[in-house]
PDB file of C-alpha atoms in Angstrom:
ATOM      1  CA  MET A  27      89.344 114.841  71.204  1.00 57.00           C
ATOM      2  CA  ARG A  28      89.748 115.775  67.552  1.00 63.00           C
ATOM      3  CA  LYS A  29      90.817 112.986  65.209  1.00 78.00           C
ATOM      4  CA  ARG A  30      94.251 113.548  63.664  1.00 77.00           C
ATOM      5  CA  THR A  31      94.659 113.724  59.917  1.00 80.00           C
ATOM      6  CA  SER A  32      97.688 113.063  57.718  1.00 75.00           C
ATOM      7  CA  ALA A  33      98.092 116.857  57.395  1.00 82.00           C
ATOM      8  CA  ASP A  34      98.596 117.221  61.157  1.00 88.00           C
ATOM      9  CA  PRO A  35     102.177 117.365  62.405  1.00 92.00           C
ATOM     10  CA  PRO A  36     103.336 114.170  64.119  1.00 94.00           C
ATOM     11  CA  GLU A  37     103.118 113.901  67.882  1.00 94.00           C
ATOM     12  CA  LEU A  38     106.444 114.612  69.589  1.00 94.00           C
ATOM     13  CA  TRP A  39     106.963 110.907  70.362  1.00 95.00           C
ATOM     14  CA  GLU A  40     106.463 109.922  66.713  1.00 95.00           C
ATOM     15  CA  ARG A  41     109.015 110.136  63.910  1.00 96.00           C
ATOM     16  CA  GLN A  42     109.767 113.769  63.146  1.00 96.00           C
ATOM     17  CA  PRO A  43     110.404 115.416  59.761  1.00 95.00           C
ATOM     18  CA  GLY A  44     114.089 115.086  58.890  1.00 94.00           C
ATOM     19  CA  GLU A  45     114.662 112.289  61.413  1.00 96.00           C
ATOM     20  CA  GLY A  46     116.259 109.257  59.792  1.00 95.00           C
ATOM     21  CA  ALA A  47     114.981 105.737  60.346  1.00 95.00           C
ATOM     22  CA  GLN A  48     117.997 104.713  62.445  1.00 95.00           C
ATOM     23  CA  ALA A  49     117.746 107.771  64.659  1.00 96.00           C
ATOM     24  CA  PHE A  50     114.010 107.247  65.118  1.00 97.00           C
ATOM     25  CA  ASN A  51     114.425 103.544  65.896  1.00 96.00           C
ATOM     26  CA  ALA A  52     116.998 104.465  68.528  1.00 96.00           C
ATOM     27  CA  PHE A  53     114.653 107.118  69.921  1.00 97.00           C
ATOM     28  CA  ALA A  54     111.764 104.620  70.011  1.00 97.00           C
ATOM     29  CA  ALA A  55     113.926 102.143  71.943  1.00 96.00           C
ATOM     30  CA  TYR A  56     114.918 104.921  74.372  1.00 96.00           C
ATOM     31  CA  ARG A  57     111.310 106.152  74.662  1.00 96.00           C
ATOM     32  CA  ASN A  58     109.913 102.669  75.254  1.00 95.00           C
ATOM     33  CA  SER A  59     112.579 101.727  77.792  1.00 94.00           C
ATOM     34  CA  GLY A  60     110.834 104.002  80.291  1.00 89.00           C
ATOM     35  CA  ILE A  61     107.312 102.642  79.851  1.00 85.00           C
ATOM     36  CA  ASP A  62     107.428 100.475  82.969  1.00 79.00           C
ATOM     37  CA  GLY A  63     108.646 103.359  85.100  1.00 75.00           C
ATOM     38  CA  LYS A  64     112.272 102.358  84.588  1.00 85.00           C
ATOM     39  CA  ARG A  65     114.929 105.032  84.287  1.00 92.00           C
ATOM     40  CA  ARG A  66     115.900 105.630  80.688  1.00 95.00           C
ATOM     41  CA  SER A  67     119.557 105.390  79.826  1.00 95.00           C
ATOM     42  CA  LEU A  68     121.374 106.250  76.607  1.00 96.00           C
ATOM     43  CA  GLN A  69     124.061 103.727  77.606  1.00 95.00           C
ATOM     44  CA  LYS A  70     121.563 100.879  78.037  1.00 95.00           C
ATOM     45  CA  THR A  71     119.737 101.886  74.862  1.00 95.00           C
ATOM     46  CA  ALA A  72     123.000 101.863  72.892  1.00 95.00           C
ATOM     47  CA  GLU A  73     123.816  98.405  74.273  1.00 94.00           C
ATOM     48  CA  SER A  74     120.364  97.109  73.302  1.00 94.00           C
ATOM     49  CA  LEU A  75     120.551  98.223  69.663  1.00 94.00           C
ATOM     50  CA  THR A  76     122.401  96.375  66.935  1.00 92.00           C
ATOM     51  CA  LYS A  77     123.419  97.789  63.567  1.00 91.00           C
ATOM     52  CA  LYS A  78     123.103  95.796  60.349  1.00 89.00           C
ATOM     53  CA  ASP A  79     126.750  94.742  60.704  1.00 93.00           C
ATOM     54  CA  GLY A  80     126.065  93.318  64.175  1.00 91.00           C
ATOM     55  CA  SER A  81     127.873  96.036  66.140  1.00 92.00           C
ATOM     56  CA  HIS A  82     126.226  98.245  68.745  1.00 93.00           C
ATOM     57  CA  TYR A  83     125.629 101.960  68.424  1.00 94.00           C
ATOM     58  CA  SER A  84     127.945 104.166  70.423  1.00 94.00           C
ATOM     59  CA  VAL A  85     126.616 106.256  73.278  1.00 96.00           C
ATOM     60  CA  GLY A  86     128.148 109.257  71.499  1.00 96.00           C
ATOM     61  CA  THR A  87     125.934 108.649  68.465  1.00 96.00           C
ATOM     62  CA  LEU A  88     122.837 108.413  70.661  1.00 96.00           C
ATOM     63  CA  LYS A  89     123.846 111.589  72.546  1.00 97.00           C
ATOM     64  CA  GLU A  90     124.173 113.412  69.231  1.00 97.00           C
ATOM     65  CA  TRP A  91     120.777 112.179  68.024  1.00 97.00           C
ATOM     66  CA  SER A  92     119.252 112.969  71.406  1.00 97.00           C
ATOM     67  CA  ARG A  93     120.461 116.559  71.254  1.00 97.00           C
ATOM     68  CA  LYS A  94     119.630 117.017  67.574  1.00 97.00           C
ATOM     69  CA  HIS A  95     116.125 115.530  67.843  1.00 97.00           C
ATOM     70  CA  ASN A  96     115.162 116.762  71.346  1.00 97.00           C
ATOM     71  CA  TRP A  97     114.723 113.311  72.861  1.00 97.00           C
ATOM     72  CA  GLN A  98     114.204 114.548  76.428  1.00 96.00           C
ATOM     73  CA  VAL A  99     111.393 116.912  75.435  1.00 97.00           C
ATOM     74  CA  ARG A 100     109.844 114.141  73.349  1.00 97.00           C
ATOM     75  CA  VAL A 101     109.980 111.460  76.052  1.00 96.00           C
ATOM     76  CA  ASP A 102     108.543 113.941  78.568  1.00 95.00           C
ATOM     77  CA  ALA A 103     105.629 114.555  76.176  1.00 96.00           C
ATOM     78  CA  PHE A 104     105.255 110.796  75.684  1.00 96.00           C
ATOM     79  CA  ASP A 105     105.205 110.164  79.454  1.00 95.00           C
ATOM     80  CA  GLN A 106     102.584 112.880  79.916  1.00 95.00           C
ATOM     81  CA  GLU A 107     100.426 111.355  77.181  1.00 95.00           C
ATOM     82  CA  MET A 108     100.755 107.870  78.688  1.00 93.00           C
ATOM     83  CA  ASP A 109      99.762 109.254  82.086  1.00 94.00           C
ATOM     84  CA  ARG A 110      96.781 111.052  80.532  1.00 96.00           C
ATOM     85  CA  GLN A 111      95.635 107.817  78.885  1.00 95.00           C
ATOM     86  CA  VAL A 112      96.012 105.847  82.124  1.00 95.00           C
ATOM     87  CA  GLN A 113      93.986 108.471  84.009  1.00 97.00           C
ATOM     88  CA  GLU A 114      91.310 108.395  81.303  1.00 97.00           C
ATOM     89  CA  GLU A 115      91.045 104.596  81.564  1.00 97.00           C
ATOM     90  CA  LEU A 116      90.879 104.769  85.360  1.00 96.00           C
ATOM     91  CA  ILE A 117      88.041 107.276  85.146  1.00 97.00           C
ATOM     92  CA  LYS A 118      86.180 105.077  82.642  1.00 96.00           C
ATOM     93  CA  GLY A 119      86.672 102.055  84.897  1.00 97.00           C
ATOM     94  CA  LYS A 120      85.489 103.874  88.000  1.00 96.00           C
ATOM     95  CA  THR A 121      82.450 105.237  86.145  1.00 96.00           C
ATOM     96  CA  ALA A 122      81.556 101.735  84.910  1.00 96.00           C
ATOM     97  CA  MET A 123      81.990 100.335  88.415  1.00 96.00           C
ATOM     98  CA  LEU A 124      79.738 103.016  89.929  1.00 94.00           C
ATOM     99  CA  LYS A 125      77.066 102.392  87.286  1.00 95.00           C
ATOM    100  CA  ASN A 126      77.254  98.688  88.046  1.00 94.00           C
ATOM    101  CA  HIS A 127      76.898  99.335  91.797  1.00 92.00           C
ATOM    102  CA  ILE A 128      73.895 101.571  91.177  1.00 90.00           C
ATOM    103  CA  GLY A 129      72.285  98.844  89.052  1.00 90.00           C
ATOM    104  CA  ILE A 130      72.847  96.264  91.788  1.00 89.00           C
ATOM    105  CA  ALA A 131      71.442  98.598  94.449  1.00 85.00           C
ATOM    106  CA  LYS A 132      68.337  99.292  92.332  1.00 86.00           C
ATOM    107  CA  ALA A 133      67.761  95.567  91.783  1.00 87.00           C
ATOM    108  CA  MET A 134      68.120  94.871  95.499  1.00 85.00           C
ATOM    109  CA  LEU A 135      65.738  97.684  96.413  1.00 82.00           C
ATOM    110  CA  THR A 136      63.179  96.443  93.858  1.00 83.00           C
ATOM    111  CA  LYS A 137      63.269  92.944  95.336  1.00 83.00           C
ATOM    112  CA  ALA A 138      63.043  94.318  98.877  1.00 79.00           C
ATOM    113  CA  LEU A 139      60.043  96.471  97.936  1.00 81.00           C
ATOM    114  CA  LYS A 140      58.251  93.505  96.350  1.00 85.00           C
ATOM    115  CA  SER A 141      58.826  91.447  99.507  1.00 79.00           C
ATOM    116  CA  LEU A 142      57.600  94.276 101.723  1.00 79.00           C
ATOM    117  CA  GLN A 143      54.484  94.746  99.607  1.00 84.00           C
ATOM    118  CA  ARG A 144      53.625  91.039  99.975  1.00 86.00           C
ATOM    119  CA  MET A 145      53.973  91.205 103.760  1.00 81.00           C
ATOM    120  CA  PRO A 146      50.639  91.712 105.508  1.00 86.00           C
ATOM    121  CA  ASP A 147      50.539  94.861 107.628  1.00 80.00           C
ATOM    122  CA  ASP A 148      49.240  93.007 110.678  1.00 82.00           C
ATOM    123  CA  GLU A 149      52.365  90.799 110.722  1.00 81.00           C
ATOM    124  CA  LEU A 150      54.664  93.786 111.299  1.00 79.00           C
ATOM    125  CA  THR A 151      55.704  94.489 114.870  1.00 84.00           C
ATOM    126  CA  PRO A 152      56.423  98.026 116.047  1.00 81.00           C
ATOM    127  CA  GLN A 153      60.100  97.051 116.101  1.00 85.00           C
ATOM    128  CA  ASP A 154      59.861  95.940 112.433  1.00 78.00           C
ATOM    129  CA  VAL A 155      58.315  99.257 111.468  1.00 77.00           C
ATOM    130  CA  ALA A 156      61.004 101.208 113.383  1.00 81.00           C
ATOM    131  CA  ARG A 157      63.775  99.136 111.755  1.00 82.00           C
ATOM    132  CA  PHE A 158      62.273  99.603 108.277  1.00 77.00           C
ATOM    133  CA  VAL A 159      61.985 103.376 108.765  1.00 72.00           C
ATOM    134  CA  ASP A 160      65.551 103.561 110.086  1.00 79.00           C
ATOM    135  CA  THR A 161      67.024 101.393 107.317  1.00 79.00           C
ATOM    136  CA  GLY A 162      64.944 103.045 104.597  1.00 75.00           C
ATOM    137  CA  SER A 163      66.044 106.529 105.622  1.00 70.00           C
ATOM    138  CA  LYS A 164      69.723 105.557 105.443  1.00 73.00           C
TER     139      LYS A 164
END
């Protein structure tokens, strides 16, 4: 993934050109209210925000900002990005786990081979040989 520069336009879930600080802070609260899979609500967001004078924002104000600044499109893009990042981390975790399992299997096989090499041939029964061939081929 290409590294972003200051000349790049902001991501949809970041503050947009022409978006005031209050409108963006309200958007960020709305955006973040859905992080845990909860349903976003303009009403609940309005109730959670306090103006400098201690009063809450009206739902009408948030509806206006939502329409003007495309909140639904932006939160959809944010949710998609969060999902992409989760999937990326899951893939990294699974890859690390598989590498770890391979390392363990190699170490076990190395130890088993060393033990087999120390075992005198005349101590092996036909059943031992059959079991070793069967297990080794699996």
